[in-house]
């Protein structure tokens, strides 16, 4: 995450993530699932702008995500259902801050993709408004609020390149990225609801004992996700036929990715992926 003050506004760049591995260890009493996942942030960003306002909060969203037929993809709510507003209201409630903000969100990270876009926006709002409103919350306090907003929000708070995330995903331990990478991400036209993929996992009772193939990213949510969205199978089959280091699905899907040998290979592969017309294609690098 990057913070860029400009005039009386503050811009924040909120990156996406991919899961380099994801193990589901079991269903918990609170209905969530116990996870062990390595996340890496990647250079695909939403942009948020916080501008002064008296006491009210407002959010405008400009969707820069386009589907394959170049129509704007799914509508993003601008009310209390949006994690940006939820994060801002949580900050107001917890600190008694009476100031408002006009927030603009330029959305590039596709929703329902497993790329953590909404969570990254929420983390950017916590960090951005903490600075914009001069609230002086410390990292520990911000992490406590992040965990209440969603399981992936904590990962984005610290802007680390990679982390091992446990618990329901909110416990973060920074780990070194094995090596910097370039990757291609493809988001099929239809997305997947995280809750529905976990429900499917519970129904299937998929165990984590499936043998690990070296060229495939180990992700226990892949099986339930592909049952709900067959586009994932077709996409992964194609990606795995390419001469890439690894291919897999990120988080609960539906986006899939291929880790490439070089940035150049990623650019070339992206061109080929676009010709497949199977979804939105992004070239990203790690460590942002
Ligand atoms: O935490 P977050 O709001 O992002 O999660 C969305 C949904 O995904 C949850 O309501 C829950 O149904 C499911 N989930 C889960 N176990 C996790 C994380 C999410 O079951 N570790």
PDB file of C-alpha atoms and ligand atoms in Angstrom:
ATOM      1  CA  UNK A   1       0.000   0.000   0.000  1.00  0.00           C
ATOM      2  CA  UNK A   2       1.299   3.454  -0.877  1.00  0.00           C
ATOM      3  CA  UNK A   3       0.123   6.783   0.584  1.00  0.00           C
ATOM      4  CA  UNK A   4       0.470   9.897  -1.582  1.00  0.00           C
ATOM      5  CA  UNK A   5      -0.692  13.221  -0.110  1.00  0.00           C
ATOM      6  CA  UNK A   6      -1.723  15.728  -2.786  1.00  0.00           C
ATOM      7  CA  UNK A   7      -3.046  19.174  -1.824  1.00  0.00           C
ATOM      8  CA  UNK A   8      -5.748  18.670   0.805  1.00  0.00           C
ATOM      9  CA  UNK A   9      -6.412  15.098  -0.406  1.00  0.00           C
ATOM     10  CA  UNK A  10      -4.739  11.781   0.272  1.00  0.00           C
ATOM     11  CA  UNK A  11      -4.372   9.117  -2.414  1.00  0.00           C
ATOM     12  CA  UNK A  12      -3.789   5.485  -1.407  1.00  0.00           C
ATOM     13  CA  UNK A  13      -2.792   2.652  -3.742  1.00  0.00           C
ATOM     14  CA  UNK A  14      -4.317  -0.646  -2.597  1.00  0.00           C
ATOM     15  CA  UNK A  15      -2.676  -3.755  -4.122  1.00  0.00           C
ATOM     16  CA  UNK A  16      -4.185  -7.154  -4.920  1.00  0.00           C
ATOM     17  CA  UNK A  17      -2.875 -10.464  -3.539  1.00  0.00           C
ATOM     18  CA  UNK A  18      -2.546 -13.993  -4.758  1.00  0.00           C
ATOM     19  CA  UNK A  19      -2.407 -17.115  -2.589  1.00  0.00           C
ATOM     20  CA  UNK A  20       0.766 -19.084  -3.327  1.00  0.00           C
ATOM     21  CA  UNK A  21      -0.667 -21.969  -1.285  1.00  0.00           C
ATOM     22  CA  UNK A  22      -3.841 -22.467   0.732  1.00  0.00           C
ATOM     23  CA  UNK A  23      -4.705 -25.262   3.129  1.00  0.00           C
ATOM     24  CA  UNK A  24      -8.085 -25.557   4.837  1.00  0.00           C
ATOM     25  CA  UNK A  25      -7.483 -27.310   8.149  1.00  0.00           C
ATOM     26  CA  UNK A  26     -11.125 -27.627   9.228  1.00  0.00           C
ATOM     27  CA  UNK A  27     -14.384 -25.891  10.088  1.00  0.00           C
ATOM     28  CA  UNK A  28     -14.391 -23.896  13.331  1.00  0.00           C
ATOM     29  CA  UNK A  29     -17.138 -23.504  15.929  1.00  0.00           C
ATOM     30  CA  UNK A  30     -17.702 -19.898  14.800  1.00  0.00           C
ATOM     31  CA  UNK A  31     -18.539 -21.083  11.251  1.00  0.00           C
ATOM     32  CA  UNK A  32     -15.251 -19.857   9.745  1.00  0.00           C
ATOM     33  CA  UNK A  33     -12.564 -22.220   8.512  1.00  0.00           C
ATOM     34  CA  UNK A  34      -9.092 -22.616   9.945  1.00  0.00           C
ATOM     35  CA  UNK A  35      -6.551 -21.716   7.255  1.00  0.00           C
ATOM     36  CA  UNK A  36      -2.868 -21.890   6.516  1.00  0.00           C
ATOM     37  CA  UNK A  37      -2.092 -19.778   3.482  1.00  0.00           C
ATOM     38  CA  UNK A  38       0.853 -17.896   1.995  1.00  0.00           C
ATOM     39  CA  UNK A  39      -0.239 -14.654   0.399  1.00  0.00           C
ATOM     40  CA  UNK A  40       1.854 -12.413  -1.829  1.00  0.00           C
ATOM     41  CA  UNK A  41       0.899  -8.876  -2.792  1.00  0.00           C
ATOM     42  CA  UNK A  42       1.002  -8.088  -6.506  1.00  0.00           C
ATOM     43  CA  UNK A  43       1.125  -4.937  -8.598  1.00  0.00           C
ATOM     44  CA  UNK A  44      -2.519  -4.561  -9.564  1.00  0.00           C
ATOM     45  CA  UNK A  45      -4.027  -1.635  -7.675  1.00  0.00           C
ATOM     46  CA  UNK A  46      -7.265   0.031  -6.714  1.00  0.00           C
ATOM     47  CA  UNK A  47      -6.817   3.767  -6.060  1.00  0.00           C
ATOM     48  CA  UNK A  48      -8.589   5.572  -3.225  1.00  0.00           C
ATOM     49  CA  UNK A  49      -8.780   9.341  -2.741  1.00  0.00           C
ATOM     50  CA  UNK A  50      -9.792  10.855   0.583  1.00  0.00           C
ATOM     51  CA  UNK A  51     -10.932  14.484   0.278  1.00  0.00           C
ATOM     52  CA  UNK A  52     -12.174  16.777   3.067  1.00  0.00           C
ATOM     53  CA  UNK A  53     -15.883  16.870   4.008  1.00  0.00           C
ATOM     54  CA  UNK A  54     -17.611  18.325   7.061  1.00  0.00           C
ATOM     55  CA  UNK A  55     -19.106  15.405   8.993  1.00  0.00           C
ATOM     56  CA  UNK A  56     -20.580  13.128   6.354  1.00  0.00           C
ATOM     57  CA  UNK A  57     -19.037  10.163   4.555  1.00  0.00           C
ATOM     58  CA  UNK A  58     -19.577   9.682   0.852  1.00  0.00           C
ATOM     59  CA  UNK A  59     -18.233   7.113  -1.596  1.00  0.00           C
ATOM     60  CA  UNK A  60     -18.082   7.250  -5.369  1.00  0.00           C
ATOM     61  CA  UNK A  61     -16.840   4.224  -7.294  1.00  0.00           C
ATOM     62  CA  UNK A  62     -15.440   4.269 -10.813  1.00  0.00           C
ATOM     63  CA  UNK A  63     -15.139   0.757 -12.153  1.00  0.00           C
ATOM     64  CA  UNK A  64     -12.152   0.388 -14.456  1.00  0.00           C
ATOM     65  CA  UNK A  65     -12.689  -3.401 -14.644  1.00  0.00           C
ATOM     66  CA  UNK A  66     -13.956  -4.476 -18.028  1.00  0.00           C
ATOM     67  CA  UNK A  67     -15.217  -7.919 -18.964  1.00  0.00           C
ATOM     68  CA  UNK A  68     -14.100  -9.660 -22.163  1.00  0.00           C
ATOM     69  CA  UNK A  69     -16.874  -7.984 -24.151  1.00  0.00           C
ATOM     70  CA  UNK A  70     -15.741  -4.673 -22.593  1.00  0.00           C
ATOM     71  CA  UNK A  71     -18.958  -3.983 -20.677  1.00  0.00           C
ATOM     72  CA  UNK A  72     -18.465  -2.791 -17.084  1.00  0.00           C
ATOM     73  CA  UNK A  73     -18.432  -5.781 -14.725  1.00  0.00           C
ATOM     74  CA  UNK A  74     -20.595  -6.300 -11.657  1.00  0.00           C
ATOM     75  CA  UNK A  75     -21.936  -3.282  -9.808  1.00  0.00           C
ATOM     76  CA  UNK A  76     -20.009  -2.301  -6.697  1.00  0.00           C
ATOM     77  CA  UNK A  77     -22.156  -1.003  -3.806  1.00  0.00           C
ATOM     78  CA  UNK A  78     -21.449   2.539  -2.564  1.00  0.00           C
ATOM     79  CA  UNK A  79     -23.450   2.218   0.668  1.00  0.00           C
ATOM     80  CA  UNK A  80     -22.805   0.489   4.014  1.00  0.00           C
ATOM     81  CA  UNK A  81     -22.287  -2.837   2.224  1.00  0.00           C
ATOM     82  CA  UNK A  82     -19.001  -1.523   0.818  1.00  0.00           C
ATOM     83  CA  UNK A  83     -16.002  -2.407   3.008  1.00  0.00           C
ATOM     84  CA  UNK A  84     -14.624   1.127   2.503  1.00  0.00           C
ATOM     85  CA  UNK A  85     -17.677   2.639   4.206  1.00  0.00           C
ATOM     86  CA  UNK A  86     -17.670  -0.122   6.827  1.00  0.00           C
ATOM     87  CA  UNK A  87     -14.016   0.643   7.635  1.00  0.00           C
ATOM     88  CA  UNK A  88     -14.642   4.407   7.814  1.00  0.00           C
ATOM     89  CA  UNK A  89     -17.696   3.960  10.087  1.00  0.00           C
ATOM     90  CA  UNK A  90     -15.762   1.554  12.314  1.00  0.00           C
ATOM     91  CA  UNK A  91     -13.008   4.155  12.713  1.00  0.00           C
ATOM     92  CA  UNK A  92     -15.568   6.845  13.546  1.00  0.00           C
ATOM     93  CA  UNK A  93     -17.321   4.603  16.078  1.00  0.00           C
ATOM     94  CA  UNK A  94     -14.129   3.454  17.776  1.00  0.00           C
ATOM     95  CA  UNK A  95     -12.379   6.822  17.981  1.00  0.00           C
ATOM     96  CA  UNK A  96     -15.334   9.229  18.182  1.00  0.00           C
ATOM     97  CA  UNK A  97     -13.913  11.041  15.135  1.00  0.00           C
ATOM     98  CA  UNK A  98     -16.451  13.596  13.986  1.00  0.00           C
ATOM     99  CA  UNK A  99     -14.816  14.442  10.676  1.00  0.00           C
ATOM    100  CA  UNK A 100     -16.187  13.270   7.349  1.00  0.00           C
ATOM    101  CA  UNK A 101     -14.571  12.395   4.038  1.00  0.00           C
ATOM    102  CA  UNK A 102     -15.476  12.344   0.370  1.00  0.00           C
ATOM    103  CA  UNK A 103     -13.990   9.072  -0.805  1.00  0.00           C
ATOM    104  CA  UNK A 104     -13.446   8.124  -4.431  1.00  0.00           C
ATOM    105  CA  UNK A 105     -12.502   4.576  -5.372  1.00  0.00           C
ATOM    106  CA  UNK A 106     -11.116   3.686  -8.791  1.00  0.00           C
ATOM    107  CA  UNK A 107     -11.581  -0.076  -9.023  1.00  0.00           C
ATOM    108  CA  UNK A 108      -9.186  -2.121 -11.114  1.00  0.00           C
ATOM    109  CA  UNK A 109      -9.082  -5.300  -9.024  1.00  0.00           C
ATOM    110  CA  UNK A 110     -11.994  -7.534 -10.097  1.00  0.00           C
ATOM    111  CA  UNK A 111     -14.507  -8.551  -7.413  1.00  0.00           C
ATOM    112  CA  UNK A 112     -15.359 -12.167  -6.534  1.00  0.00           C
ATOM    113  CA  UNK A 113     -11.946 -13.112  -7.862  1.00  0.00           C
ATOM    114  CA  UNK A 114      -9.928 -14.219  -4.789  1.00  0.00           C
ATOM    115  CA  UNK A 115      -7.614 -11.241  -5.323  1.00  0.00           C
ATOM    116  CA  UNK A 116      -8.507  -9.512  -2.041  1.00  0.00           C
ATOM    117  CA  UNK A 117      -9.653  -6.258  -3.657  1.00  0.00           C
ATOM    118  CA  UNK A 118     -12.375  -5.398  -1.128  1.00  0.00           C
ATOM    119  CA  UNK A 119     -10.101  -6.318   1.791  1.00  0.00           C
ATOM    120  CA  UNK A 120      -7.256  -4.229   0.401  1.00  0.00           C
ATOM    121  CA  UNK A 121      -9.638  -1.272  -0.009  1.00  0.00           C
ATOM    122  CA  UNK A 122     -10.704  -1.716   3.629  1.00  0.00           C
ATOM    123  CA  UNK A 123      -7.073  -1.787   4.813  1.00  0.00           C
ATOM    124  CA  UNK A 124      -6.305   1.289   2.687  1.00  0.00           C
ATOM    125  CA  UNK A 125      -9.260   3.069   4.297  1.00  0.00           C
ATOM    126  CA  UNK A 126      -8.080   2.226   7.831  1.00  0.00           C
ATOM    127  CA  UNK A 127      -4.522   3.393   7.142  1.00  0.00           C
ATOM    128  CA  UNK A 128      -5.584   6.307   4.924  1.00  0.00           C
ATOM    129  CA  UNK A 129      -8.173   7.774   7.298  1.00  0.00           C
ATOM    130  CA  UNK A 130      -5.926   7.155  10.313  1.00  0.00           C
ATOM    131  CA  UNK A 131      -3.522   9.587   8.640  1.00  0.00           C
ATOM    132  CA  UNK A 132      -6.138  11.857   6.993  1.00  0.00           C
ATOM    133  CA  UNK A 133      -8.066  12.344  10.249  1.00  0.00           C
ATOM    134  CA  UNK A 134      -4.872  12.299  12.337  1.00  0.00           C
ATOM    135  CA  UNK A 135      -6.287   9.607  14.628  1.00  0.00           C
ATOM    136  CA  UNK A 136      -2.871   8.258  15.692  1.00  0.00           C
ATOM    137  CA  UNK A 137      -4.032   4.655  16.076  1.00  0.00           C
ATOM    138  CA  UNK A 138      -1.033   2.361  16.440  1.00  0.00           C
ATOM    139  CA  UNK A 139      -0.512  -0.757  14.260  1.00  0.00           C
ATOM    140  CA  UNK A 140      -1.901  -3.047  16.957  1.00  0.00           C
ATOM    141  CA  UNK A 141      -5.132  -1.027  17.177  1.00  0.00           C
ATOM    142  CA  UNK A 142      -5.467  -0.973  13.386  1.00  0.00           C
ATOM    143  CA  UNK A 143      -4.985  -4.753  13.263  1.00  0.00           C
ATOM    144  CA  UNK A 144      -7.759  -5.253  15.831  1.00  0.00           C
ATOM    145  CA  UNK A 145     -10.152  -3.212  13.646  1.00  0.00           C
ATOM    146  CA  UNK A 146      -8.971  -4.965  10.462  1.00  0.00           C
ATOM    147  CA  UNK A 147      -9.832  -8.398  11.878  1.00  0.00           C
ATOM    148  CA  UNK A 148     -13.409  -7.207  12.507  1.00  0.00           C
ATOM    149  CA  UNK A 149     -13.802  -6.159   8.862  1.00  0.00           C
ATOM    150  CA  UNK A 150     -12.722  -9.402   7.184  1.00  0.00           C
ATOM    151  CA  UNK A 151     -10.238 -12.245   7.271  1.00  0.00           C
ATOM    152  CA  UNK A 152      -7.873 -10.852   4.593  1.00  0.00           C
ATOM    153  CA  UNK A 153      -7.737  -7.229   5.740  1.00  0.00           C
ATOM    154  CA  UNK A 154      -4.841  -7.723   8.179  1.00  0.00           C
ATOM    155  CA  UNK A 155      -2.533  -8.977   5.444  1.00  0.00           C
ATOM    156  CA  UNK A 156      -2.816  -5.698   3.554  1.00  0.00           C
ATOM    157  CA  UNK A 157      -2.221  -3.421   6.564  1.00  0.00           C
ATOM    158  CA  UNK A 158       1.532  -3.944   6.773  1.00  0.00           C
ATOM    159  CA  UNK A 159       2.335  -3.806   3.046  1.00  0.00           C
ATOM    160  CA  UNK A 160       4.541  -6.882   3.195  1.00  0.00           C
ATOM    161  CA  UNK A 161       5.561  -8.760   0.033  1.00  0.00           C
ATOM    162  CA  UNK A 162       4.480 -12.115   1.463  1.00  0.00           C
ATOM    163  CA  UNK A 163       3.049 -13.511   4.680  1.00  0.00           C
ATOM    164  CA  UNK A 164       1.913 -16.775   6.211  1.00  0.00           C
ATOM    165  CA  UNK A 165      -1.688 -16.200   7.290  1.00  0.00           C
ATOM    166  CA  UNK A 166      -3.331 -18.503   9.844  1.00  0.00           C
ATOM    167  CA  UNK A 167      -6.439 -18.586  12.041  1.00  0.00           C
ATOM    168  CA  UNK A 168      -9.282 -17.569   9.737  1.00  0.00           C
ATOM    169  CA  UNK A 169      -6.605 -15.717   7.757  1.00  0.00           C
ATOM    170  CA  UNK A 170      -6.185 -12.744  10.097  1.00  0.00           C
ATOM    171  CA  UNK A 171      -3.037 -13.891  11.955  1.00  0.00           C
ATOM    172  CA  UNK A 172      -0.073 -12.618   9.971  1.00  0.00           C
ATOM    173  CA  UNK A 173       3.554 -13.688  10.038  1.00  0.00           C
ATOM    174  CA  UNK A 174       5.843 -12.045   7.492  1.00  0.00           C
ATOM    175  CA  UNK A 175       7.784 -14.598   5.443  1.00  0.00           C
ATOM    176  CA  UNK A 176      10.406 -13.962   2.787  1.00  0.00           C
ATOM    177  CA  UNK A 177       9.173 -14.314  -0.771  1.00  0.00           C
ATOM    178  CA  UNK A 178      11.072 -17.359  -2.149  1.00  0.00           C
ATOM    179  CA  UNK A 179      11.963 -15.207  -5.175  1.00  0.00           C
ATOM    180  CA  UNK A 180      10.486 -12.151  -6.901  1.00  0.00           C
ATOM    181  CA  UNK A 181       8.142 -13.200  -9.689  1.00  0.00           C
ATOM    182  CA  UNK A 182       6.132 -11.988 -12.650  1.00  0.00           C
ATOM    183  CA  UNK A 183       2.730 -13.536 -13.166  1.00  0.00           C
ATOM    184  CA  UNK A 184      -0.304 -13.470 -15.404  1.00  0.00           C
ATOM    185  CA  UNK A 185      -3.729 -13.358 -13.764  1.00  0.00           C
ATOM    186  CA  UNK A 186      -6.948 -14.247 -15.589  1.00  0.00           C
ATOM    187  CA  UNK A 187     -10.368 -13.507 -14.104  1.00  0.00           C
ATOM    188  CA  UNK A 188     -13.170 -15.469 -15.825  1.00  0.00           C
ATOM    189  CA  UNK A 189     -16.418 -13.560 -16.514  1.00  0.00           C
ATOM    190  CA  UNK A 190     -18.286 -15.158 -13.598  1.00  0.00           C
ATOM    191  CA  UNK A 191     -16.954 -14.710 -10.081  1.00  0.00           C
ATOM    192  CA  UNK A 192     -17.325 -16.763  -6.922  1.00  0.00           C
ATOM    193  CA  UNK A 193     -18.666 -15.872  -3.482  1.00  0.00           C
ATOM    194  CA  UNK A 194     -16.089 -16.748  -0.803  1.00  0.00           C
ATOM    195  CA  UNK A 195     -18.821 -17.898   1.590  1.00  0.00           C
ATOM    196  CA  UNK A 196     -20.301 -20.250  -1.041  1.00  0.00           C
ATOM    197  CA  UNK A 197     -16.904 -21.807  -1.836  1.00  0.00           C
ATOM    198  CA  UNK A 198     -16.267 -22.507   1.861  1.00  0.00           C
ATOM    199  CA  UNK A 199     -19.795 -23.968   2.176  1.00  0.00           C
ATOM    200  CA  UNK A 200     -19.034 -26.230  -0.774  1.00  0.00           C
ATOM    201  CA  UNK A 201     -15.747 -27.254   0.876  1.00  0.00           C
ATOM    202  CA  UNK A 202     -17.672 -28.200   4.036  1.00  0.00           C
ATOM    203  CA  UNK A 203     -20.185 -30.187   1.996  1.00  0.00           C
ATOM    204  CA  UNK A 204     -17.460 -32.070   0.176  1.00  0.00           C
ATOM    205  CA  UNK A 205     -15.323 -32.492   3.287  1.00  0.00           C
ATOM    206  CA  UNK A 206     -12.312 -32.358   1.014  1.00  0.00           C
ATOM    207  CA  UNK A 207      -9.236 -33.390   2.957  1.00  0.00           C
ATOM    208  CA  UNK A 208      -5.843 -31.784   2.534  1.00  0.00           C
ATOM    209  CA  UNK A 209      -4.258 -35.118   1.728  1.00  0.00           C
ATOM    210  CA  UNK A 210      -4.442 -34.837  -2.071  1.00  0.00           C
ATOM    211  CA  UNK A 211      -0.926 -35.392  -3.454  1.00  0.00           C
ATOM    212  CA  UNK A 212       0.851 -32.156  -4.308  1.00  0.00           C
ATOM    213  CA  UNK A 213       1.844 -31.818  -7.955  1.00  0.00           C
ATOM    214  CA  UNK A 214       4.944 -29.716  -8.362  1.00  0.00           C
ATOM    215  CA  UNK A 215       3.638 -27.620 -11.228  1.00  0.00           C
ATOM    216  CA  UNK A 216       0.292 -26.921  -9.547  1.00  0.00           C
ATOM    217  CA  UNK A 217      -0.342 -24.441  -6.763  1.00  0.00           C
ATOM    218  CA  UNK A 218      -1.745 -26.312  -3.806  1.00  0.00           C
ATOM    219  CA  UNK A 219      -5.109 -24.753  -2.983  1.00  0.00           C
ATOM    220  CA  UNK A 220      -7.739 -26.741  -1.071  1.00  0.00           C
ATOM    221  CA  UNK A 221     -10.470 -24.374  -2.285  1.00  0.00           C
ATOM    222  CA  UNK A 222      -9.800 -25.244  -5.916  1.00  0.00           C
ATOM    223  CA  UNK A 223     -11.917 -28.400  -5.839  1.00  0.00           C
ATOM    224  CA  UNK A 224     -15.072 -26.780  -4.379  1.00  0.00           C
ATOM    225  CA  UNK A 225     -14.549 -23.698  -6.586  1.00  0.00           C
ATOM    226  CA  UNK A 226     -14.329 -25.705  -9.814  1.00  0.00           C
ATOM    227  CA  UNK A 227     -17.550 -27.520  -8.908  1.00  0.00           C
ATOM    228  CA  UNK A 228     -19.280 -24.139  -8.657  1.00  0.00           C
ATOM    229  CA  UNK A 229     -17.589 -22.610 -11.702  1.00  0.00           C
ATOM    230  CA  UNK A 230     -16.469 -24.981 -14.488  1.00  0.00           C
ATOM    231  CA  UNK A 231     -14.665 -22.093 -16.258  1.00  0.00           C
ATOM    232  CA  UNK A 232     -11.872 -22.586 -13.701  1.00  0.00           C
ATOM    233  CA  UNK A 233     -11.091 -26.090 -14.964  1.00  0.00           C
ATOM    234  CA  UNK A 234     -10.800 -24.948 -18.557  1.00  0.00           C
ATOM    235  CA  UNK A 235      -8.618 -22.023 -17.578  1.00  0.00           C
ATOM    236  CA  UNK A 236      -6.278 -24.049 -15.362  1.00  0.00           C
ATOM    237  CA  UNK A 237      -5.947 -26.776 -17.969  1.00  0.00           C
ATOM    238  CA  UNK A 238      -4.779 -24.188 -20.491  1.00  0.00           C
ATOM    239  CA  UNK A 239      -2.427 -22.425 -18.067  1.00  0.00           C
ATOM    240  CA  UNK A 240      -0.834 -25.694 -16.966  1.00  0.00           C
ATOM    241  CA  UNK A 241       0.013 -26.527 -20.573  1.00  0.00           C
ATOM    242  CA  UNK A 242       2.197 -23.394 -20.772  1.00  0.00           C
ATOM    243  CA  UNK A 243       5.889 -23.538 -19.883  1.00  0.00           C
ATOM    244  CA  UNK A 244       5.386 -21.682 -16.579  1.00  0.00           C
ATOM    245  CA  UNK A 245       6.793 -22.268 -13.101  1.00  0.00           C
ATOM    246  CA  UNK A 246       3.397 -22.802 -11.479  1.00  0.00           C
ATOM    247  CA  UNK A 247      -0.269 -22.303 -12.201  1.00  0.00           C
ATOM    248  CA  UNK A 248      -3.207 -22.253  -9.823  1.00  0.00           C
ATOM    249  CA  UNK A 249      -6.297 -20.549  -8.518  1.00  0.00           C
ATOM    250  CA  UNK A 250      -6.033 -17.678  -6.037  1.00  0.00           C
ATOM    251  CA  UNK A 251      -7.994 -17.755  -2.748  1.00  0.00           C
ATOM    252  CA  UNK A 252     -11.585 -18.872  -3.297  1.00  0.00           C
ATOM    253  CA  UNK A 253     -11.415 -17.966  -7.022  1.00  0.00           C
ATOM    254  CA  UNK A 254     -12.503 -17.442  -9.620  1.00  0.00           C
ATOM    255  CA  UNK A 255      -9.242 -15.805 -10.836  1.00  0.00           C
ATOM    256  CA  UNK A 256      -6.341 -18.096 -11.768  1.00  0.00           C
ATOM    257  CA  UNK A 257      -2.702 -17.237 -12.281  1.00  0.00           C
ATOM    258  CA  UNK A 258       0.538 -18.496 -13.744  1.00  0.00           C
ATOM    259  CA  UNK A 259       3.923 -17.700 -12.219  1.00  0.00           C
ATOM    260  CA  UNK A 260       6.281 -17.039 -15.126  1.00  0.00           C
ATOM    261  CA  UNK A 261      10.007 -17.525 -15.540  1.00  0.00           C
ATOM    262  CA  UNK A 262      10.636 -13.898 -16.567  1.00  0.00           C
ATOM    263  CA  UNK A 263       8.729 -10.617 -16.955  1.00  0.00           C
ATOM    264  CA  UNK A 264       9.095 -11.047 -20.689  1.00  0.00           C
ATOM    265  CA  UNK A 265       7.501 -14.488 -20.618  1.00  0.00           C
ATOM    266  CA  UNK A 266       4.617 -13.005 -18.589  1.00  0.00           C
ATOM    267  CA  UNK A 267       4.006 -10.306 -21.210  1.00  0.00           C
ATOM    268  CA  UNK A 268       4.080 -12.855 -24.039  1.00  0.00           C
ATOM    269  CA  UNK A 269       1.797 -15.247 -22.168  1.00  0.00           C
ATOM    270  CA  UNK A 270      -0.644 -12.406 -21.416  1.00  0.00           C
ATOM    271  CA  UNK A 271      -0.995 -11.781 -25.151  1.00  0.00           C
ATOM    272  CA  UNK A 272      -1.769 -15.456 -25.722  1.00  0.00           C
ATOM    273  CA  UNK A 273      -4.249 -15.483 -22.807  1.00  0.00           C
ATOM    274  CA  UNK A 274      -6.076 -12.473 -24.268  1.00  0.00           C
ATOM    275  CA  UNK A 275      -6.512 -14.344 -27.547  1.00  0.00           C
ATOM    276  CA  UNK A 276      -8.270 -17.159 -25.623  1.00  0.00           C
ATOM    277  CA  UNK A 277     -10.981 -14.646 -24.634  1.00  0.00           C
ATOM    278  CA  UNK A 278     -11.593 -16.469 -21.347  1.00  0.00           C
ATOM    279  CA  UNK A 279     -11.568 -13.406 -19.108  1.00  0.00           C
ATOM    280  CA  UNK A 280      -9.741 -10.256 -18.032  1.00  0.00           C
ATOM    281  CA  UNK A 281      -5.958 -10.621 -18.220  1.00  0.00           C
ATOM    282  CA  UNK A 282      -3.406  -8.792 -16.042  1.00  0.00           C
ATOM    283  CA  UNK A 283       0.402  -8.912 -15.948  1.00  0.00           C
ATOM    284  CA  UNK A 284       1.706  -8.327 -12.425  1.00  0.00           C
ATOM    285  CA  UNK A 285       4.928  -8.443 -10.450  1.00  0.00           C
ATOM    286  CA  UNK A 286       5.431  -9.418  -6.816  1.00  0.00           C
ATOM    287  CA  UNK A 287       6.813  -7.501  -3.894  1.00  0.00           C
ATOM    288  CA  UNK A 288       4.783  -4.317  -4.049  1.00  0.00           C
TER     289      UNK A 288
HETATM  290  O1  LIG B   1     -13.797 -12.830   6.458  1.00  0.00           O
HETATM  291  P1  LIG B   1     -14.540 -12.522   5.204  1.00  0.00           P
HETATM  292  O2  LIG B   1     -15.722 -11.609   5.443  1.00  0.00           O
HETATM  293  O3  LIG B   1     -13.684 -12.077   4.088  1.00  0.00           O
HETATM  294  O4  LIG B   1     -15.146 -13.902   4.731  1.00  0.00           O
HETATM  295  C1  LIG B   1     -16.237 -14.031   3.868  1.00  0.00           C
HETATM  296  C2  LIG B   1     -16.924 -15.354   4.142  1.00  0.00           C
HETATM  297  O5  LIG B   1     -16.086 -16.441   3.795  1.00  0.00           O
HETATM  298  C3  LIG B   1     -17.257 -15.574   5.605  1.00  0.00           C
HETATM  299  O6  LIG B   1     -18.508 -15.042   5.934  1.00  0.00           O
HETATM  300  C4  LIG B   1     -17.237 -17.073   5.735  1.00  0.00           C
HETATM  301  O7  LIG B   1     -18.470 -17.602   5.285  1.00  0.00           O
HETATM  302  C5  LIG B   1     -16.177 -17.501   4.736  1.00  0.00           C
HETATM  303  N1  LIG B   1     -14.860 -17.720   5.374  1.00  0.00           N
HETATM  304  C6  LIG B   1     -14.650 -18.899   6.059  1.00  0.00           C
HETATM  305  N2  LIG B   1     -13.428 -19.130   6.648  1.00  0.00           N
HETATM  306  C7  LIG B   1     -12.442 -18.231   6.539  1.00  0.00           C
HETATM  307  C8  LIG B   1     -12.639 -17.026   5.830  1.00  0.00           C
HETATM  308  C9  LIG B   1     -13.866 -16.807   5.256  1.00  0.00           C
HETATM  309  O8  LIG B   1     -15.543 -19.742   6.172  1.00  0.00           O
HETATM  310  N3  LIG B   1     -11.267 -18.485   7.096  1.00  0.00           N
END
